[in-house]
Amino acid sequence: SRTARRPVLFDHDGALDDLLSLLLLTQYDTVDLRGVTVTPADCLPAPALSATRKILELTGLPHVPTAVGELAGRNPFPLVWRVDALRVDALPVLNRREPATPPVAPSTTTAAGPPAGALPAHERLAAWLLEAGEPVTVLATGPLTNLAWCLDHHPEVEARIEEVVFMGGALDVPGNVDQPGHDGSAEWNVYWDPEAAKRVFDSSLPITLFPLDVTDRVPVTTAFAHAFGRHYGKPLSDLAGSLLALTFGTLETTGLPYCCWDSLTTSYLAEPGICDFDVVHCDVVTEGAGQGRTVRDAAGRPVRSAVAVDPDRFYRHCLDVLTR
Ligand code: AGV
Ligand code: CA
């Protein structure tokens, strides 16, 4: 309903699951999407921004402002994952119309990056927060680099944020980082920029956390992906089914399944009852072989963490929202 809409700023990092999350967000009548920023973490930023714009246009939200980031974390994502946004940007369902501006621009401008004079994501995010008339929810499905920068450079943004909803961390389960010199205890969004996560955790912002403990329980299953085929011909279900199809091969190449990490996190803004929550005290490890690990620590800050999930309710929610 119109009265219940909560203002949301969405900071994502352009992976398949981030773009599925954007698609969900555009359909929530509980959400007033005020802006979208793209962190150049698990993506190539130019095609991720382009796909973001096309999804907003497809869903009738071309007025939602976007910005692409330029701050980089310490531990780069594998390039084989980062190229996914190139594939999404080329999907037929996102290219039904001629682009308003040519994809390869004349020599005076660059083909990719933002227009000259556009603010980078961290500065845009700060400006949106400072301009907001009411407290805003920040949904972060990538590393917390932009938000940490805002806290460092504009401490007054802290009072403008109602809640940070963050996909990241691993509390009582193994991490998903498989890199030389790392012990495997970290989740990638925290590992990419551990200092940024630490900065946000050290603030007094209310954090609602979706760690691997719950997202491990919502893998992209064959049944879930194929279910969108039954609605073939509708743009939103085609896009959702295509994004899910592109996740396949992850188990075979990494030994870990592709999960609905970000989309589960996003679903909280429409159906908070899909997960159960507990207050967990924790801290972020920033150095050494466990860097990026989120650890339980009685002296650490309290986080409202998802601890249980109803997977069937989540899958049904996505199908309901995206096949209408
Ligand atoms: O750690 C999960 C985060 C989520 O925000 N990302 C993917 C989601 O967008 C990193 C990631 C972990 N494993 C991956 C990832 C994989 N196999 N492919 C792509 N990204
Ligand atoms: Ca992500």
Coordinates of C-alpha atoms in Angstrom, one line a residue, residues 15-314:
A15 CA 26.2 -10.5 -10.0
L16 CA 23.4 -12.6 -11.3
D17 CA 21.7 -12.7 -7.9
D18 CA 22.1 -9.0 -7.4
L19 CA 20.2 -8.3 -10.6
L20 CA 17.5 -10.9 -9.7
S21 CA 17.3 -8.9 -6.4
L22 CA 16.8 -5.7 -8.3
L23 CA 14.0 -7.3 -10.3
L24 CA 12.3 -8.4 -7.1
L25 CA 12.7 -4.9 -5.6
T26 CA 11.0 -3.2 -8.5
Q27 CA 7.9 -5.3 -7.9
Y28 CA 7.5 -4.7 -4.1
D29 CA 4.7 -2.3 -3.2
T30 CA 6.3 -2.1 0.3
V31 CA 9.4 -0.4 -1.2
D32 CA 10.0 3.1 -2.5
L33 CA 13.2 2.6 -4.5
R34 CA 15.1 5.9 -4.2
G35 CA 18.4 5.0 -5.9
V36 CA 20.7 2.2 -7.0
T37 CA 24.5 2.1 -6.7
V38 CA 26.7 -0.5 -8.3
T39 CA 29.9 -1.5 -6.4
P40 CA 32.6 -2.8 -8.8
A41 CA 33.1 -6.0 -6.8
D42 CA 31.6 -9.2 -8.3
C43 CA 31.0 -7.6 -11.7
L44 CA 32.4 -5.6 -14.5
P45 CA 30.9 -2.2 -13.5
A46 CA 30.0 -0.9 -17.0
P47 CA 27.8 -3.8 -18.1
A48 CA 26.4 -4.1 -14.5
L49 CA 25.3 -0.5 -14.6
S50 CA 23.9 -0.9 -18.1
A51 CA 21.9 -4.0 -17.0
T52 CA 20.7 -2.2 -14.0
R53 CA 19.4 0.7 -16.1
K54 CA 17.7 -1.7 -18.5
I55 CA 16.0 -3.6 -15.7
L56 CA 14.7 -0.3 -14.3
E57 CA 13.4 0.7 -17.8
L58 CA 11.8 -2.8 -18.3
T59 CA 9.9 -2.5 -15.0
G60 CA 8.7 1.1 -15.6
L61 CA 11.1 2.8 -13.2
P62 CA 13.4 4.7 -15.6
H63 CA 13.3 7.7 -13.2
V64 CA 15.2 5.8 -10.4
P65 CA 18.7 7.3 -10.3
T66 CA 21.8 5.1 -10.5
A67 CA 25.5 5.5 -10.0
V68 CA 28.5 3.3 -10.5
G69 CA 31.3 2.9 -7.9
E70 CA 35.0 3.4 -8.3
L71 CA 36.3 2.4 -4.8
A72 CA 37.9 -1.0 -4.9
G73 CA 38.3 -3.5 -2.1
R74 CA 41.5 -5.3 -1.1
N75 CA 40.7 -8.8 -2.4
P76 CA 39.4 -9.0 -6.1
F77 CA 36.7 -11.3 -7.2
P78 CA 37.5 -14.0 -9.7
L79 CA 37.2 -12.6 -13.3
V80 CA 35.2 -15.7 -14.3
W81 CA 32.4 -14.5 -12.0
R82 CA 32.7 -10.8 -12.8
V83 CA 31.9 -11.3 -16.5
D84 CA 28.3 -12.5 -15.8
A85 CA 27.0 -8.9 -16.1
L86 CA 28.2 -8.8 -19.8
R87 CA 25.9 -11.8 -20.5
V88 CA 22.9 -10.3 -18.7
D89 CA 23.3 -7.0 -20.5
A90 CA 23.0 -8.9 -23.8
L91 CA 19.9 -10.9 -23.0
P92 CA 17.2 -10.3 -25.6
V93 CA 14.6 -9.5 -22.9
L94 CA 16.7 -6.5 -21.9
N95 CA 17.3 -5.4 -25.5
R96 CA 13.8 -5.3 -27.0
R97 CA 14.2 -1.7 -28.0
E98 CA 16.9 0.3 -29.7
P99 CA 19.0 2.0 -27.1
A100 CA 18.3 5.8 -26.8
T101 CA 22.1 6.4 -27.1
P102 CA 24.3 4.3 -29.3
P103 CA 26.1 1.5 -27.4
V104 CA 29.4 2.5 -29.0
A105 CA 29.4 6.3 -28.6
P106 CA 31.2 8.8 -30.8
S107 CA 34.9 9.3 -30.1
T108 CA 34.4 12.2 -27.7
T109 CA 32.8 10.0 -25.0
T110 CA 33.6 6.6 -23.7
A111 CA 31.5 3.6 -24.6
A112 CA 31.2 2.4 -21.0
G113 CA 31.6 4.5 -17.9
P114 CA 29.2 7.1 -16.5
P115 CA 28.6 10.4 -18.3
A116 CA 31.2 13.1 -17.6
G117 CA 30.4 14.9 -14.4
A118 CA 28.4 12.1 -12.9
L119 CA 29.2 11.5 -9.2
P120 CA 30.7 8.1 -8.3
A121 CA 28.5 5.8 -6.2
H122 CA 30.0 6.6 -2.8
E123 CA 29.4 10.3 -3.2
R124 CA 25.9 9.7 -4.7
L125 CA 25.0 7.5 -1.8
A126 CA 26.1 10.1 0.7
A127 CA 24.1 12.8 -1.2
W128 CA 20.9 10.7 -1.4
L129 CA 21.2 10.0 2.3
L130 CA 21.8 13.6 3.2
E131 CA 18.9 14.8 1.0
A132 CA 16.4 12.2 2.4
G133 CA 13.6 13.7 4.3
E134 CA 13.0 10.5 6.3
P135 CA 15.2 7.6 7.5
V136 CA 16.1 5.3 4.7
T137 CA 16.8 1.6 4.6
V138 CA 20.1 0.6 2.9
L139 CA 19.9 -2.8 1.2
A140 CA 23.5 -4.0 0.5
T141 CA 24.0 -7.2 -1.5
G142 CA 27.7 -6.5 -2.2
P143 CA 30.6 -5.3 -0.1
L144 CA 30.0 -2.4 2.2
T145 CA 32.7 -0.1 0.7
N146 CA 30.4 2.8 -0.3
L147 CA 28.5 2.8 2.9
A148 CA 31.7 2.7 5.0
W149 CA 33.0 5.7 3.0
C150 CA 29.8 7.6 3.7
L151 CA 30.2 7.0 7.5
D152 CA 33.8 8.1 7.4
H153 CA 33.3 11.3 5.3
H154 CA 29.7 12.3 6.3
P155 CA 29.1 11.0 9.8
E156 CA 25.7 12.7 9.8
V157 CA 24.4 10.0 7.4
E158 CA 24.2 7.6 10.3
A159 CA 21.2 9.3 11.7
R160 CA 19.5 9.2 8.2
I161 CA 19.6 5.4 8.0
E162 CA 16.8 3.3 9.6
E163 CA 18.3 -0.1 8.9
V164 CA 21.1 -1.7 7.0
V165 CA 20.0 -5.0 5.4
F166 CA 23.2 -6.8 4.4
M167 CA 23.9 -10.1 2.7
G168 CA 27.3 -11.2 4.1
G169 CA 29.2 -13.2 6.6
A170 CA 29.2 -16.7 7.9
L171 CA 28.7 -17.3 11.6
D172 CA 28.5 -21.0 12.3
V173 CA 29.1 -22.4 8.9
P174 CA 32.2 -22.4 6.6
G175 CA 32.8 -19.4 4.4
N176 CA 32.8 -19.5 0.6
V177 CA 36.2 -17.9 -0.1
D178 CA 38.6 -20.4 -1.8
Q179 CA 41.8 -18.4 -2.3
P180 CA 45.5 -19.1 -1.8
G181 CA 46.5 -18.0 1.8
H182 CA 43.0 -17.8 3.1
D183 CA 41.5 -20.3 5.6
G184 CA 38.1 -20.4 4.0
S185 CA 36.2 -19.0 6.9
A186 CA 35.0 -15.8 5.2
E187 CA 32.1 -14.9 3.0
W188 CA 33.1 -13.0 -0.2
N189 CA 31.2 -9.7 0.4
V190 CA 33.1 -9.2 3.7
Y191 CA 36.3 -10.6 2.3
W192 CA 36.4 -8.2 -0.7
D193 CA 36.7 -5.3 1.7
P194 CA 37.0 -6.4 5.4
E195 CA 37.8 -2.9 6.6
A196 CA 34.6 -1.6 5.2
A197 CA 32.5 -4.3 6.9
K198 CA 34.3 -3.6 10.1
R199 CA 33.6 0.1 9.8
V200 CA 29.9 -0.5 9.3
F201 CA 29.8 -3.1 12.2
D202 CA 31.6 -0.6 14.4
S203 CA 28.9 2.0 13.8
S204 CA 25.7 2.0 15.8
L205 CA 23.5 1.4 12.7
P206 CA 20.9 -1.3 13.2
I207 CA 22.1 -4.2 11.0
T208 CA 19.9 -7.1 9.8
L209 CA 22.3 -9.7 8.5
F210 CA 21.7 -12.6 6.0
P211 CA 24.8 -14.8 6.4
L212 CA 25.7 -18.0 4.6
D213 CA 24.1 -19.8 7.6
V214 CA 20.7 -19.2 6.0
T215 CA 21.6 -18.5 2.3
D216 CA 23.2 -22.0 2.1
R217 CA 19.6 -23.3 2.6
V218 CA 18.3 -21.7 -0.6
P219 CA 20.4 -23.0 -3.5
V220 CA 19.3 -22.3 -7.1
T221 CA 17.6 -25.7 -7.8
T222 CA 16.8 -27.1 -11.2
A223 CA 13.1 -27.1 -10.1
F224 CA 13.2 -23.5 -9.2
A225 CA 14.9 -22.4 -12.4
H226 CA 12.7 -24.5 -14.6
A227 CA 9.5 -23.3 -12.9
F228 CA 9.9 -19.9 -14.7
G229 CA 9.7 -21.8 -18.0
R230 CA 6.0 -22.4 -17.4
H231 CA 5.5 -18.7 -17.7
Y232 CA 7.6 -18.3 -20.8
G233 CA 6.7 -15.2 -22.8
K234 CA 6.3 -12.7 -19.9
P235 CA 9.3 -10.4 -19.7
L236 CA 9.8 -10.6 -15.9
S237 CA 9.7 -14.4 -15.7
D238 CA 11.9 -14.7 -18.8
L239 CA 14.5 -12.5 -17.1
A240 CA 14.3 -14.3 -13.8
G241 CA 14.5 -17.7 -15.5
S242 CA 17.5 -16.5 -17.6
L243 CA 19.4 -15.1 -14.6
L244 CA 18.9 -18.4 -12.8
A245 CA 19.9 -20.5 -15.9
L246 CA 23.2 -18.5 -16.1
T247 CA 24.0 -19.6 -12.5
F248 CA 24.3 -23.2 -13.5
G249 CA 27.8 -24.8 -13.6
T250 CA 28.9 -23.2 -10.3
L251 CA 28.7 -26.5 -8.4
E252 CA 30.7 -28.2 -11.1
T253 CA 33.4 -25.5 -11.3
T254 CA 33.6 -24.4 -7.6
G255 CA 32.3 -27.4 -5.6
L256 CA 29.7 -25.1 -4.0
P257 CA 26.2 -24.4 -5.3
Y258 CA 25.0 -21.0 -6.5
C259 CA 22.6 -19.8 -3.9
C260 CA 19.9 -17.2 -3.6
W261 CA 22.2 -15.1 -1.3
D262 CA 21.0 -11.7 -2.3
S263 CA 17.5 -12.5 -3.4
L264 CA 16.7 -14.1 0.0
T265 CA 18.1 -10.9 1.6
T266 CA 15.9 -8.7 -0.6
S267 CA 12.8 -10.8 0.0
Y268 CA 13.0 -9.6 3.6
L269 CA 11.7 -6.2 2.5
A270 CA 8.4 -7.8 1.3
E271 CA 8.1 -10.9 3.4
P272 CA 10.1 -10.7 6.6
G273 CA 8.5 -13.9 7.9
I274 CA 10.5 -16.1 5.4
C275 CA 13.4 -16.1 7.9
D276 CA 13.6 -16.2 11.7
F277 CA 16.0 -13.8 13.5
D278 CA 18.2 -13.8 16.6
V279 CA 20.4 -11.1 18.1
V280 CA 24.0 -12.3 17.7
H281 CA 27.0 -10.4 19.0
C282 CA 29.8 -10.5 16.5
D283 CA 32.9 -8.8 15.0
V284 CA 34.8 -8.7 11.7
V285 CA 38.3 -10.1 11.3
T286 CA 40.3 -7.7 9.1
E287 CA 43.8 -9.2 9.0
G288 CA 45.5 -12.6 8.3
A289 CA 44.3 -15.9 7.0
G290 CA 40.8 -15.4 8.4
Q291 CA 40.3 -11.9 7.0
G292 CA 36.7 -11.2 6.2
R293 CA 35.5 -13.7 8.8
T294 CA 32.5 -12.7 10.9
V295 CA 33.0 -14.2 14.3
R296 CA 30.7 -14.5 17.3
D297 CA 32.1 -12.4 20.1
A298 CA 30.3 -11.7 23.3
A299 CA 32.0 -8.3 23.4
G300 CA 31.1 -7.6 19.8
R301 CA 28.2 -5.5 18.5
P302 CA 24.7 -6.9 18.4
V303 CA 23.4 -7.8 14.9
R304 CA 19.9 -9.0 14.1
S305 CA 20.9 -12.1 12.1
A306 CA 18.7 -14.5 10.1
V307 CA 19.1 -17.9 11.7
A308 CA 16.5 -20.0 10.0
V309 CA 14.7 -19.9 6.7
D310 CA 11.6 -21.6 5.1
P311 CA 13.1 -22.4 1.6
D312 CA 9.8 -23.4 0.0
R313 CA 8.2 -20.2 1.1
F314 CA 11.1 -18.2 -0.4

